Structure formats: C-alpha cells, structure tokens
Amino acid sequence: MLLQHSGPGRSLAESMMTRIKAVDPTFFERQAEKAATSRGDASSPLELDPFLIVAFIMLIEERQKGSDSFWFPYIDLLPKEEAMDLSIWWNESTLSLIHGTNLFEGTRQIQSLLHRVFTLVSQQWNFQGIAEREIIWAYSIFASRSFAVYCPPPSLRGNDSSEIVDTHTMNRDVADRAENATNSHVDAHVEPALIPLADIFNHSPTSSVRYINNRARNSFALEIDIPSATNAEESSSIEIFNNYGPKSNEGLLLSYGFCLSQNPNNTYWVQIGISEADPDHDEKIALVREAGLWWRHHLSLATPLPESLLHTIRISLLSDSDFALIEDSNPSDAQIISVANEHTSHERLFALLSARLRRMEGSPLESLSDVDADAPLHTKFALQYRIEQKSILSAAISSVRSHHRAWVQDLISSSVPSRLVSSLLPEYPVAHNEILTAQDVLSDASSSLAAALSSFLSQLATSDLSDEFIFAVKLMHDLHSASHGDLATQLRAWVASDWQASCIPPTISEAECSLMQGTQLLDTIVSAHQRLQELQSTVSRFSSQHPGLAVGSFTTQMLACIWVFIHRNSLFLNGDLLLVPANHLASRDVLPYHPAGRWAYERHTDGGISATPICEPWACWDRDGANLEQLLSIHGVSPSEVPSASTARVSCQLPSVATVQISFTLSDDDEAADEKLRILETCNLPLQFSLFAGQRNSDILMSVRVLLLSTEMATELCAKVADGGRSHLCAPLSPQHEKSVVETLEQVLRSHLDLYENNLERLEAASIPLRRKQLVREYL
C-alpha cells in the first residue's frame, strides 16, 4: 500500500499554521521550549504536540465542509462521536470501575488536556465554529487511526545513509510524553498522520508489520506479512492484521477503546519522583539520568519487580553517607548502596505498591461473572483491566517481600561486602529443647487435650486467634496439672510476679485509659482488649464443651496474664507463632517480639534454634500492629530502653518512636469539597497522618494547603494538578493563604500538645504502679 506525502494536505497545514501565527506569533516557539525543558522530568504536565492541534483543527474544518472537502469520502467513513469507545468517552458509572487505576488518572488527564486545547482554540485563537466535543472527536480519530510517518524538513532529506526508514517501532500514542523519545533526528521528525485505507486493519500483537518511509520517493508503505494458508478455503478466510505496537491494555483502552483477553504486553506502571524540597534534588536527578534510568517503570506478571525500579528508588533515597559510598562507583551499576538504603528502599516500595493496590478496592464488581450479559462492552473491558492491574500489583508486592527476605538471608549467610556500613545482624541462640508451636500441641497423640482441641477447632468458621487460643488452653492446662516443663515453670513464676506493674495490660481501668487519651498507645490497648475478649469467649466455649479436662476456672485477669505471657515469649517464624520458653529472650535487651521485626532462624537437631531479628516493617502492618506502642503495652519497654539501630539489627532507623495521629476533615458545607477531594486524590494526599519524631512529613503541609483553598483557587488548582501532580503544592500558593495554613497547623498541633500535657499532669496524681507510670510518662 503506497501513499504519497505531498498533496493538498501539506499546503493546507502550512496555511493553517500561518493563520495561527497571525493571532499567536510565538506559539510554536513556546511549545518547543516547553518540550525541551520538560523532557525527562517526571512532574512535567501532559502536553500535545502543537502540530497535532493544527491537525485537529484541519480535520474538524474539513469535516464541517461536508461534500465540499477534498477528503469527504474518507472523513465520511470515520467513526462518529456516538461510536467512540475510548475511555475518555466513558460515562461515570464505567469510570467508577477503574477508579484508583492508572487508566483512570490517564483518562482524567487527557480530558483536562483536551479542555485546555479547546480553550486555546476557541478563545485565544478565536476559532468560533469549533465545539469541545469536536476537539475530543478529532483527538480520538488521531489516537486510534494515525500512523507514524517520517516528515523531515527539506534540509534533512537525503542526508542519511539510508533512504528507507521503518517507523513502526517509533509509533507513538498521540498523547505520549517526551520522556521516552530518543534524540535521533529521524525520531524527532516522526509525526502521526491519517492514511485512508491503511487504517482499516484490526490489531494483533503477533502480526509482523513494517511502516516503510521511502524518502527518495517521498512515500509511505504499510507492509504486512500474511500468514500462509494450508488450503484454498482457509486462504479466503484469513484476516489480515496490523500491529499497533507493544501496547498494554491500558494503552489500548486510552487510544483505541478495546483490550485483549490475553495481552502479552500488559503492564502496571509506577512513576518515581524526587521531592523538590529534597536538598539533594539536583544531584539525584543527575544520577538517575547518568544511570540511564527513566522515571516511569513498567511492572508485569513476568517481571513484577524490575531492577531499574529498585535502583531508581535507591538513588531517590540516598543519604549524605550514601553519597560518599557511591562517589567512585558507576551509577548505572544496579547494586546495593548500603544496608540502610536497601532496607528503606524495600520499605518505601512496599508501601507505595500496597497503597496503589488499596486504591483499587471497594468496587461492587470483582469478577467478570458479576457483569450482566447485556452490559456494554466497555464495562467488561473496564472490569477486566482492573482485575489484571490488581493481579500485577499483588505479584509485585509478593516479589518485594521475597526480594527483601532473600537479601536479608544473604546478609546472614555470607560476609558483608566492605562497601556496606553495617555488620551482620546479631544472633541469639536458644538452648532450650521445649519450643512449642500450635501444631505441636495438636499433634500430641498421647494427650486428650490435643483431641479435644482438634475437635473444637473444626467447629470454628474463622478465627485469627487460633494459635493464641491453643497456647492459652495448653498453658491453663499445665497450670492446673502436674506439668513441670520449662513453659509451665516459667508461667508459674510469671503469675506469681507483679506482672501487671511491669507492662500496660489490656485490662487496665477506664480511668487509666483516659491518661492516654488522643494517643496511638490507647488505640493499641483498646485493640488488645478486644482481642482478649474474643479469646475469652472462645476459651469459655471450649471449657463448657470439655468440663472434664484440667483447664479449670479462670478469670479475665488470669487470661490477660496468660495472653501477655504468650506475646512476651513468642516469635513469628515463617508465619507461625512460636512459643519459646527462654527467660533471656523476654528480657528488655533482646526484644524477641519486636512488632516491626521478623526473625531468620535455624532449628537445630536438639530442638533449639538460632534466631536473628530482621527489620521487616510489613510484618507489623500485616498484623495491625504498632511500633513502640506494642513494646510498651506487652513488653514494658520504655522509649529510652529501645535498642538503637547501631546495636541491633540493620543499620537503619527502626520505627521505634512514638507516633502522633493527626486527622483532618472537610466541612459538609464546603462549596469546593468535590474539587478539593479530587486534588487530594490526584496528588495521593491523605487526611490522616502518623507523625514520627525526627521525620518531616511534607504531605501534611500540602493537604492543609488544599483544605484551606478558596472555591476559586480550588477550581484553578484542580485543573493544574491533573497535569502536574503535587508539584503545584510544594510551595506556598499565596502569602495570605500560607499564613492561614501555618496558623491552622499550629492550632491543631497545639491542641494535641495541650492534651498530652494535661494527661501528664493527671498522671502524676494517679494511683497506678510506678513502673507503669514511668512507661506512660516517657511515652507522653
């Protein structure tokens, strides 16, 4: 299929550019300068090629001419608005199915972009006869039907050693950002073009095609390899496919309005940025570029954790000491920089991917089987896309977990390279032979207790307290029997001690709880109390069904004593709760149950183990844990007694400081509430914050800036952040507005401070054990 570049289209385009320059003389120069300065910048707003805007106007005006247009036979065959299925045409009901996805954000960005194009064309350039819907239609036509055609200026024609250029690999989506463009002069002059007849073929990712630009003949040819047929009948029924390029379903839905059920190019993309407030912003940007990395990274089921993504995050999190470590190294070497940097990189990446996955939750439709058979096709496409994106994210999260664990095991099993700043993690041997798991209790064939527990557990539908329940029953049985094992001996000593004074148990009074009002510690204690009540109910049911067993009567206080004992003397190993009867493991030096830690361990033939603590924050998140708050409540460890990062675990800051919870709300009568919520969502800004000592949280500042926007400012900023993200919130919006922001933040923080100071005053007069008073005093 051979088509000439020359003809009425070229002269019409030149005429159109002349008309635009007459009303906006510097438009094309401004756009070129903007593209040059934004290339490679992750926060650059989405922009259209200025020549595409010219093409939109040309297409619309030729369509308006009807049969008087030279291109009428072609334009008349193009899809009408009502036939469009690109995601920018979807209704809100369908868009709700992809809420929280990259496709949703991309759709909103393009809609905002096209609104800006319409404003430019109709108001600044005064093309009065063009409607916004026509701009969207023209964009859709070019997005779904254009080809990459090499259009060099006369000065470049014939200057290359080859007169033939295949532009199929350069075929860009109409709204593609410049960040992935090459710098070659060939690629710089590839433009989308509408080519009649060539655009009738459907897409197949396996079809072999070439877009041949012959500069000597000034022509374009679409070459398609047609698969051979085995017989004449099959030959007449073979469909010939174009190949639109290695597009994911997201790209297909944005540009074409369909997706594939088995798309080998499916990806989920993550874009990494570096805060403008980072004092090392410029140095990190330079390192990313020098390493040949991009800001946007594509995850897939085949490659859920690209090394390029992890290395970009490593660079973005470099500390001052890390810069010294890489001073003489090649930035493109994707290698570990320091233990602290690697750990933080894993932690941040896990948090990022988990937050992205949570954004996709909450849809009433979770399976294609939930969709009505007569539902529109784009509804099924939307749901299929979201399901695929969730599966890729889940695989990526699992991959981060596995990568982290493998890295820690490497640290433990091999010598640490000299470029790492931390020594091997300390190892704590447990010499006792009696190490108990729930399965050990249930598999004791000689025990009537095991049979009763197995029978009872089979009646429970679901219970996340099963291990705690098994241990609690086992320990109460040992207390009321003649057992003299390590566990029973240690438990009797614990019961006889003043155990309640050495920690903050879940059975403290309401008056004592009030001393912790407004803190995360109180939330932790309340949560523990709820778990204890569930455990008490389950134990009570078991005792009533098996009165003959030596479980005996018990009080809430006794069960609380046993519950705290279990958690003070247990480890989570490979997902199992392991009860270790070793007094030194429960001491304040070693902290065996650190809520932010897991343990690498080796079980020996004598029944003992060698355990090494591993800092893995998501072990805590998976169990709804806290950090210092659990150490206070269960282990009775005060803030001053938490081991420093230099004496235990890896050389990075453990989440061992108290957190302050700050929450904000939008007023019900706020006229700009919808715009503000959209800004917060677009910028991924929360309304609830955990403030850590020594850590600056710029998100809280940006969120308050949004909450205090006037209606006019909110409307204006809503359009800006759709393209530029949170970069518009990094600096004050106006002096008066920033003053209000600072005053509001100061008022909120002061109210928390006043509350804690009041709690401290009441604490001194309270009649509670001295050790517990010390714990709460230090925490407040």
PDB file of N, CA, C and O in Angstrom, residues 254-318:
ATOM      1  N   LEU A 254      -7.003   3.549  26.256  1.00  0.00           N
ATOM      2  CA  LEU A 254      -6.841   5.001  26.144  1.00  0.00           C
ATOM      3  C   LEU A 254      -6.918   5.457  24.693  1.00  0.00           C
ATOM      4  O   LEU A 254      -7.519   6.494  24.395  1.00  0.00           O
ATOM      5  N   SER A 255      -6.315   4.683  23.786  1.00  0.00           N
ATOM      6  CA  SER A 255      -6.165   5.146  22.410  1.00  0.00           C
ATOM      7  C   SER A 255      -7.112   4.491  21.414  1.00  0.00           C
ATOM      8  O   SER A 255      -7.338   5.043  20.335  1.00  0.00           O
ATOM      9  N   TYR A 256      -7.663   3.316  21.754  1.00  0.00           N
ATOM     10  CA  TYR A 256      -8.470   2.596  20.770  1.00  0.00           C
ATOM     11  C   TYR A 256      -9.846   2.183  21.285  1.00  0.00           C
ATOM     12  O   TYR A 256     -10.758   1.977  20.499  1.00  0.00           O
ATOM     13  N   GLY A 257      -9.981   2.006  22.599  1.00  0.00           N
ATOM     14  CA  GLY A 257     -11.291   1.652  23.138  1.00  0.00           C
ATOM     15  C   GLY A 257     -11.559   0.167  23.227  1.00  0.00           C
ATOM     16  O   GLY A 257     -12.707  -0.251  23.332  1.00  0.00           O
ATOM     17  N   PHE A 258     -10.527  -0.663  23.190  1.00  0.00           N
ATOM     18  CA  PHE A 258     -10.717  -2.100  23.383  1.00  0.00           C
ATOM     19  C   PHE A 258      -9.514  -2.637  24.140  1.00  0.00           C
ATOM     20  O   PHE A 258      -8.500  -1.950  24.307  1.00  0.00           O
ATOM     21  N   CYS A 259      -9.620  -3.877  24.614  1.00  0.00           N
ATOM     22  CA  CYS A 259      -8.481  -4.541  25.234  1.00  0.00           C
ATOM     23  C   CYS A 259      -8.489  -6.009  24.860  1.00  0.00           C
ATOM     24  O   CYS A 259      -9.495  -6.527  24.347  1.00  0.00           O
ATOM     25  N   LEU A 260      -7.373  -6.684  25.091  1.00  0.00           N
ATOM     26  CA  LEU A 260      -7.214  -8.092  24.732  1.00  0.00           C
ATOM     27  C   LEU A 260      -7.315  -8.966  25.967  1.00  0.00           C
ATOM     28  O   LEU A 260      -6.840  -8.594  27.035  1.00  0.00           O
ATOM     29  N   SER A 261      -7.913 -10.125  25.810  1.00  0.00           N
ATOM     30  CA  SER A 261      -8.080 -11.013  26.962  1.00  0.00           C
ATOM     31  C   SER A 261      -6.755 -11.634  27.383  1.00  0.00           C
ATOM     32  O   SER A 261      -6.529 -11.902  28.555  1.00  0.00           O
ATOM     33  N   GLN A 262      -5.853 -11.875  26.450  1.00  0.00           N
ATOM     34  CA  GLN A 262      -4.530 -12.419  26.767  1.00  0.00           C
ATOM     35  C   GLN A 262      -3.496 -11.506  26.117  1.00  0.00           C
ATOM     36  O   GLN A 262      -2.964 -11.817  25.052  1.00  0.00           O
ATOM     37  N   ASN A 263      -3.216 -10.389  26.753  1.00  0.00           N
ATOM     38  CA  ASN A 263      -2.309  -9.408  26.175  1.00  0.00           C
ATOM     39  C   ASN A 263      -0.900  -9.633  26.725  1.00  0.00           C
ATOM     40  O   ASN A 263      -0.660  -9.417  27.913  1.00  0.00           O
ATOM     41  N   PRO A 264       0.045 -10.058  25.876  1.00  0.00           N
ATOM     42  CA  PRO A 264       1.415 -10.314  26.385  1.00  0.00           C
ATOM     43  C   PRO A 264       2.135  -9.049  26.818  1.00  0.00           C
ATOM     44  O   PRO A 264       3.193  -9.133  27.454  1.00  0.00           O
ATOM     45  N   ASN A 265       1.586  -7.878  26.473  1.00  0.00           N
ATOM     46  CA  ASN A 265       2.249  -6.613  26.800  1.00  0.00           C
ATOM     47  C   ASN A 265       1.626  -5.906  28.004  1.00  0.00           C
ATOM     48  O   ASN A 265       1.914  -4.726  28.247  1.00  0.00           O
ATOM     49  N   ASN A 266       0.789  -6.613  28.760  1.00  0.00           N
ATOM     50  CA  ASN A 266       0.135  -5.981  29.906  1.00  0.00           C
ATOM     51  C   ASN A 266       1.157  -5.577  30.968  1.00  0.00           C
ATOM     52  O   ASN A 266       2.021  -6.371  31.356  1.00  0.00           O
ATOM     53  N   THR A 267       1.038  -4.347  31.442  1.00  0.00           N
ATOM     54  CA  THR A 267       1.923  -3.860  32.492  1.00  0.00           C
ATOM     55  C   THR A 267       1.146  -2.964  33.445  1.00  0.00           C
ATOM     56  O   THR A 267       0.039  -2.513  33.138  1.00  0.00           O
ATOM     57  N   TYR A 268       1.741  -2.725  34.600  1.00  0.00           N
ATOM     58  CA  TYR A 268       1.285  -1.688  35.526  1.00  0.00           C
ATOM     59  C   TYR A 268       2.469  -0.754  35.707  1.00  0.00           C
ATOM     60  O   TYR A 268       3.564  -1.186  36.076  1.00  0.00           O
ATOM     61  N   TRP A 269       2.268   0.532  35.442  1.00  0.00           N
ATOM     62  CA  TRP A 269       3.414   1.439  35.545  1.00  0.00           C
ATOM     63  C   TRP A 269       3.408   2.215  36.857  1.00  0.00           C
ATOM     64  O   TRP A 269       2.379   2.553  37.405  1.00  0.00           O
ATOM     65  N   VAL A 270       4.618   2.458  37.333  1.00  0.00           N
ATOM     66  CA  VAL A 270       4.848   3.234  38.551  1.00  0.00           C
ATOM     67  C   VAL A 270       5.806   4.358  38.195  1.00  0.00           C
ATOM     68  O   VAL A 270       6.837   4.116  37.549  1.00  0.00           O
ATOM     69  N   GLN A 271       5.472   5.560  38.581  1.00  0.00           N
ATOM     70  CA  GLN A 271       6.334   6.704  38.296  1.00  0.00           C
ATOM     71  C   GLN A 271       6.978   7.198  39.582  1.00  0.00           C
ATOM     72  O   GLN A 271       6.294   7.462  40.566  1.00  0.00           O
ATOM     73  N   ILE A 272       8.288   7.291  39.570  1.00  0.00           N
ATOM     74  CA  ILE A 272       9.055   7.708  40.736  1.00  0.00           C
ATOM     75  C   ILE A 272       9.465   9.167  40.572  1.00  0.00           C
ATOM     76  O   ILE A 272       9.908   9.580  39.497  1.00  0.00           O
ATOM     77  N   GLY A 273       9.295   9.932  41.611  1.00  0.00           N
ATOM     78  CA  GLY A 273       9.709  11.333  41.587  1.00  0.00           C
ATOM     79  C   GLY A 273      10.589  11.654  42.784  1.00  0.00           C
ATOM     80  O   GLY A 273      10.680  10.886  43.743  1.00  0.00           O
ATOM     81  N   ILE A 274      11.264  12.754  42.711  1.00  0.00           N
ATOM     82  CA  ILE A 274      12.105  13.233  43.814  1.00  0.00           C
ATOM     83  C   ILE A 274      11.555  14.585  44.247  1.00  0.00           C
ATOM     84  O   ILE A 274      11.373  15.485  43.422  1.00  0.00           O
ATOM     85  N   SER A 275      11.261  14.715  45.516  1.00  0.00           N
ATOM     86  CA  SER A 275      10.650  15.935  46.033  1.00  0.00           C
ATOM     87  C   SER A 275      11.548  17.139  45.757  1.00  0.00           C
ATOM     88  O   SER A 275      12.769  17.085  45.917  1.00  0.00           O
ATOM     89  N   GLU A 276      10.903  18.226  45.341  1.00  0.00           N
ATOM     90  CA  GLU A 276      11.652  19.456  45.128  1.00  0.00           C
ATOM     91  C   GLU A 276      12.205  20.008  46.440  1.00  0.00           C
ATOM     92  O   GLU A 276      13.135  20.815  46.436  1.00  0.00           O
ATOM     93  N   ALA A 277      11.636  19.571  47.558  1.00  0.00           N
ATOM     94  CA  ALA A 277      12.145  20.014  48.869  1.00  0.00           C
ATOM     95  C   ALA A 277      13.391  19.250  49.297  1.00  0.00           C
ATOM     96  O   ALA A 277      14.035  19.618  50.272  1.00  0.00           O
ATOM     97  N   ASP A 278      13.729  18.165  48.571  1.00  0.00           N
ATOM     98  CA  ASP A 278      14.923  17.381  48.897  1.00  0.00           C
ATOM     99  C   ASP A 278      16.161  18.237  48.637  1.00  0.00           C
ATOM    100  O   ASP A 278      16.364  18.725  47.520  1.00  0.00           O
ATOM    101  N   PRO A 279      17.011  18.442  49.655  1.00  0.00           N
ATOM    102  CA  PRO A 279      18.210  19.279  49.445  1.00  0.00           C
ATOM    103  C   PRO A 279      19.159  18.718  48.392  1.00  0.00           C
ATOM    104  O   PRO A 279      19.964  19.454  47.828  1.00  0.00           O
ATOM    105  N   ASP A 280      19.053  17.398  48.115  1.00  0.00           N
ATOM    106  CA  ASP A 280      19.912  16.765  47.108  1.00  0.00           C
ATOM    107  C   ASP A 280      19.155  16.504  45.809  1.00  0.00           C
ATOM    108  O   ASP A 280      19.536  15.618  45.026  1.00  0.00           O
ATOM    109  N   HIS A 281      18.081  17.266  45.582  1.00  0.00           N
ATOM    110  CA  HIS A 281      17.212  17.044  44.425  1.00  0.00           C
ATOM    111  C   HIS A 281      17.995  17.003  43.120  1.00  0.00           C
ATOM    112  O   HIS A 281      17.898  16.054  42.333  1.00  0.00           O
ATOM    113  N   ASP A 282      18.806  18.035  42.849  1.00  0.00           N
ATOM    114  CA  ASP A 282      19.512  18.134  41.570  1.00  0.00           C
ATOM    115  C   ASP A 282      20.522  17.009  41.401  1.00  0.00           C
ATOM    116  O   ASP A 282      20.663  16.444  40.302  1.00  0.00           O
ATOM    117  N   GLU A 283      21.238  16.668  42.483  1.00  0.00           N
ATOM    118  CA  GLU A 283      22.233  15.604  42.395  1.00  0.00           C
ATOM    119  C   GLU A 283      21.577  14.259  42.094  1.00  0.00           C
ATOM    120  O   GLU A 283      22.095  13.462  41.300  1.00  0.00           O
ATOM    121  N   LYS A 284      20.434  14.011  42.716  1.00  0.00           N
ATOM    122  CA  LYS A 284      19.742  12.736  42.486  1.00  0.00           C
ATOM    123  C   LYS A 284      19.169  12.659  41.068  1.00  0.00           C
ATOM    124  O   LYS A 284      19.217  11.604  40.428  1.00  0.00           O
ATOM    125  N   ILE A 285      18.633  13.790  40.577  1.00  0.00           N
ATOM    126  CA  ILE A 285      18.132  13.831  39.203  1.00  0.00           C
ATOM    127  C   ILE A 285      19.271  13.501  38.241  1.00  0.00           C
ATOM    128  O   ILE A 285      19.107  12.715  37.296  1.00  0.00           O
ATOM    129  N   ALA A 286      20.437  14.098  38.475  1.00  0.00           N
ATOM    130  CA  ALA A 286      21.586  13.861  37.604  1.00  0.00           C
ATOM    131  C   ALA A 286      22.026  12.394  37.648  1.00  0.00           C
ATOM    132  O   ALA A 286      22.375  11.808  36.616  1.00  0.00           O
ATOM    133  N   LEU A 287      22.001  11.784  38.851  1.00  0.00           N
ATOM    134  CA  LEU A 287      22.398  10.381  38.980  1.00  0.00           C
ATOM    135  C   LEU A 287      21.444   9.460  38.243  1.00  0.00           C
ATOM    136  O   LEU A 287      21.863   8.483  37.611  1.00  0.00           O
ATOM    137  N   VAL A 288      20.136   9.753  38.332  1.00  0.00           N
ATOM    138  CA  VAL A 288      19.145   8.932  37.631  1.00  0.00           C
ATOM    139  C   VAL A 288      19.398   8.987  36.124  1.00  0.00           C
ATOM    140  O   VAL A 288      19.381   7.962  35.435  1.00  0.00           O
ATOM    141  N   ARG A 289      19.652  10.178  35.614  1.00  0.00           N
ATOM    142  CA  ARG A 289      19.902  10.322  34.180  1.00  0.00           C
ATOM    143  C   ARG A 289      21.219   9.661  33.778  1.00  0.00           C
ATOM    144  O   ARG A 289      21.319   9.007  32.743  1.00  0.00           O
ATOM    145  N   GLU A 290      22.243   9.839  34.616  1.00  0.00           N
ATOM    146  CA  GLU A 290      23.542   9.253  34.316  1.00  0.00           C
ATOM    147  C   GLU A 290      23.480   7.733  34.311  1.00  0.00           C
ATOM    148  O   GLU A 290      24.208   7.068  33.568  1.00  0.00           O
ATOM    149  N   ALA A 291      22.612   7.177  35.142  1.00  0.00           N
ATOM    150  CA  ALA A 291      22.454   5.720  35.203  1.00  0.00           C
ATOM    151  C   ALA A 291      21.608   5.178  34.061  1.00  0.00           C
ATOM    152  O   ALA A 291      21.425   3.964  33.943  1.00  0.00           O
ATOM    153  N   GLY A 292      21.076   6.078  33.220  1.00  0.00           N
ATOM    154  CA  GLY A 292      20.245   5.645  32.102  1.00  0.00           C
ATOM    155  C   GLY A 292      18.882   5.140  32.526  1.00  0.00           C
ATOM    156  O   GLY A 292      18.282   4.283  31.857  1.00  0.00           O
ATOM    157  N   LEU A 293      18.367   5.651  33.645  1.00  0.00           N
ATOM    158  CA  LEU A 293      17.077   5.209  34.174  1.00  0.00           C
ATOM    159  C   LEU A 293      15.981   6.190  33.787  1.00  0.00           C
ATOM    160  O   LEU A 293      16.240   7.374  33.573  1.00  0.00           O
ATOM    161  N   TRP A 294      14.752   5.696  33.723  1.00  0.00           N
ATOM    162  CA  TRP A 294      13.590   6.547  33.465  1.00  0.00           C
ATOM    163  C   TRP A 294      12.797   6.681  34.753  1.00  0.00           C
ATOM    164  O   TRP A 294      12.932   5.889  35.684  1.00  0.00           O
ATOM    165  N   TRP A 295      11.927   7.677  34.778  1.00  0.00           N
ATOM    166  CA  TRP A 295      11.080   7.878  35.955  1.00  0.00           C
ATOM    167  C   TRP A 295       9.930   6.881  35.982  1.00  0.00           C
ATOM    168  O   TRP A 295       9.475   6.483  37.034  1.00  0.00           O
ATOM    169  N   ARG A 296       9.476   6.471  34.802  1.00  0.00           N
ATOM    170  CA  ARG A 296       8.341   5.547  34.740  1.00  0.00           C
ATOM    171  C   ARG A 296       8.850   4.131  34.527  1.00  0.00           C
ATOM    172  O   ARG A 296       9.658   3.881  33.634  1.00  0.00           O
ATOM    173  N   HIS A 297       8.358   3.206  35.345  1.00  0.00           N
ATOM    174  CA  HIS A 297       8.780   1.812  35.279  1.00  0.00           C
ATOM    175  C   HIS A 297       7.549   0.923  35.097  1.00  0.00           C
ATOM    176  O   HIS A 297       6.519   1.140  35.730  1.00  0.00           O
ATOM    177  N   HIS A 298       7.686  -0.086  34.255  1.00  0.00           N
ATOM    178  CA  HIS A 298       6.563  -0.954  33.920  1.00  0.00           C
ATOM    179  C   HIS A 298       6.736  -2.318  34.579  1.00  0.00           C
ATOM    180  O   HIS A 298       7.742  -3.010  34.368  1.00  0.00           O
ATOM    181  N   LEU A 299       5.746  -2.696  35.392  1.00  0.00           N
ATOM    182  CA  LEU A 299       5.729  -3.979  36.077  1.00  0.00           C
ATOM    183  C   LEU A 299       4.819  -4.922  35.299  1.00  0.00           C
ATOM    184  O   LEU A 299       3.805  -4.502  34.738  1.00  0.00           O
ATOM    185  N   SER A 300       5.157  -6.191  35.279  1.00  0.00           N
ATOM    186  CA  SER A 300       4.326  -7.183  34.599  1.00  0.00           C
ATOM    187  C   SER A 300       4.322  -8.467  35.416  1.00  0.00           C
ATOM    188  O   SER A 300       5.113  -8.618  36.361  1.00  0.00           O
ATOM    189  N   LEU A 301       3.458  -9.392  35.047  1.00  0.00           N
ATOM    190  CA  LEU A 301       3.454 -10.683  35.737  1.00  0.00           C
ATOM    191  C   LEU A 301       4.763 -11.420  35.505  1.00  0.00           C
ATOM    192  O   LEU A 301       5.239 -12.148  36.373  1.00  0.00           O
ATOM    193  N   ALA A 302       5.363 -11.213  34.319  1.00  0.00           N
ATOM    194  CA  ALA A 302       6.643 -11.861  34.031  1.00  0.00           C
ATOM    195  C   ALA A 302       7.797 -11.190  34.772  1.00  0.00           C
ATOM    196  O   ALA A 302       8.729 -11.854  35.206  1.00  0.00           O
ATOM    197  N   THR A 303       7.736  -9.866  34.921  1.00  0.00           N
ATOM    198  CA  THR A 303       8.780  -9.111  35.629  1.00  0.00           C
ATOM    199  C   THR A 303       8.116  -8.181  36.637  1.00  0.00           C
ATOM    200  O   THR A 303       7.968  -6.982  36.399  1.00  0.00           O
ATOM    201  N   PRO A 304       7.673  -8.716  37.773  1.00  0.00           N
ATOM    202  CA  PRO A 304       6.927  -7.889  38.736  1.00  0.00           C
ATOM    203  C   PRO A 304       7.783  -6.865  39.472  1.00  0.00           C
ATOM    204  O   PRO A 304       7.265  -5.895  40.019  1.00  0.00           O
ATOM    205  N   LEU A 305       9.108  -7.080  39.519  1.00  0.00           N
ATOM    206  CA  LEU A 305       9.986  -6.144  40.220  1.00  0.00           C
ATOM    207  C   LEU A 305      11.206  -5.854  39.349  1.00  0.00           C
ATOM    208  O   LEU A 305      12.265  -6.454  39.511  1.00  0.00           O
ATOM    209  N   PRO A 306      11.080  -4.910  38.402  1.00  0.00           N
ATOM    210  CA  PRO A 306      12.235  -4.579  37.555  1.00  0.00           C
ATOM    211  C   PRO A 306      13.370  -4.009  38.393  1.00  0.00           C
ATOM    212  O   PRO A 306      13.146  -3.201  39.292  1.00  0.00           O
ATOM    213  N   GLU A 307      14.579  -4.420  38.093  1.00  0.00           N
ATOM    214  CA  GLU A 307      15.736  -3.912  38.826  1.00  0.00           C
ATOM    215  C   GLU A 307      15.881  -2.410  38.636  1.00  0.00           C
ATOM    216  O   GLU A 307      16.351  -1.702  39.527  1.00  0.00           O
ATOM    217  N   SER A 308      15.445  -1.915  37.461  1.00  0.00           N
ATOM    218  CA  SER A 308      15.538  -0.472  37.206  1.00  0.00           C
ATOM    219  C   SER A 308      14.690   0.322  38.192  1.00  0.00           C
ATOM    220  O   SER A 308      15.071   1.410  38.634  1.00  0.00           O
ATOM    221  N   LEU A 309      13.528  -0.216  38.568  1.00  0.00           N
ATOM    222  CA  LEU A 309      12.660   0.456  39.543  1.00  0.00           C
ATOM    223  C   LEU A 309      13.331   0.515  40.901  1.00  0.00           C
ATOM    224  O   LEU A 309      13.379   1.579  41.550  1.00  0.00           O
ATOM    225  N   LEU A 310      13.861  -0.609  41.346  1.00  0.00           N
ATOM    226  CA  LEU A 310      14.502  -0.655  42.660  1.00  0.00           C
ATOM    227  C   LEU A 310      15.714   0.275  42.701  1.00  0.00           C
ATOM    228  O   LEU A 310      15.941   0.973  43.697  1.00  0.00           O
ATOM    229  N   HIS A 311      16.471   0.327  41.607  1.00  0.00           N
ATOM    230  CA  HIS A 311      17.663   1.168  41.607  1.00  0.00           C
ATOM    231  C   HIS A 311      17.295   2.653  41.567  1.00  0.00           C
ATOM    232  O   HIS A 311      17.979   3.486  42.180  1.00  0.00           O
ATOM    233  N   THR A 312      16.223   2.998  40.880  1.00  0.00           N
ATOM    234  CA  THR A 312      15.764   4.387  40.880  1.00  0.00           C
ATOM    235  C   THR A 312      15.368   4.812  42.290  1.00  0.00           C
ATOM    236  O   THR A 312      15.674   5.928  42.732  1.00  0.00           O
ATOM    237  N   ILE A 313      14.690   3.929  43.010  1.00  0.00           N
ATOM    238  CA  ILE A 313      14.291   4.241  44.385  1.00  0.00           C
ATOM    239  C   ILE A 313      15.525   4.358  45.278  1.00  0.00           C
ATOM    240  O   ILE A 313      15.595   5.224  46.153  1.00  0.00           O
ATOM    241  N   ARG A 314      16.510   3.477  45.056  1.00  0.00           N
ATOM    242  CA  ARG A 314      17.746   3.582  45.838  1.00  0.00           C
ATOM    243  C   ARG A 314      18.355   4.978  45.688  1.00  0.00           C
ATOM    244  O   ARG A 314      18.746   5.607  46.679  1.00  0.00           O
ATOM    245  N   ILE A 315      18.432   5.453  44.452  1.00  0.00           N
ATOM    246  CA  ILE A 315      19.030   6.766  44.213  1.00  0.00           C
ATOM    247  C   ILE A 315      18.179   7.861  44.844  1.00  0.00           C
ATOM    248  O   ILE A 315      18.693   8.813  45.441  1.00  0.00           O
ATOM    249  N   SER A 316      16.850   7.738  44.750  1.00  0.00           N
ATOM    250  CA  SER A 316      15.974   8.776  45.295  1.00  0.00           C
ATOM    251  C   SER A 316      16.069   8.877  46.810  1.00  0.00           C
ATOM    252  O   SER A 316      15.731   9.908  47.390  1.00  0.00           O
ATOM    253  N   LEU A 317      16.535   7.802  47.482  1.00  0.00           N
ATOM    254  CA  LEU A 317      16.598   7.775  48.947  1.00  0.00           C
ATOM    255  C   LEU A 317      18.023   7.899  49.481  1.00  0.00           C
ATOM    256  O   LEU A 317      18.266   7.628  50.660  1.00  0.00           O
ATOM    257  N   LEU A 318      18.957   8.303  48.634  1.00  0.00           N
ATOM    258  CA  LEU A 318      20.347   8.431  49.080  1.00  0.00           C
ATOM    259  C   LEU A 318      20.466   9.408  50.247  1.00  0.00           C
ATOM    260  O   LEU A 318      19.897  10.501  50.215  1.00  0.00           O
TER     261      LEU A 318
END
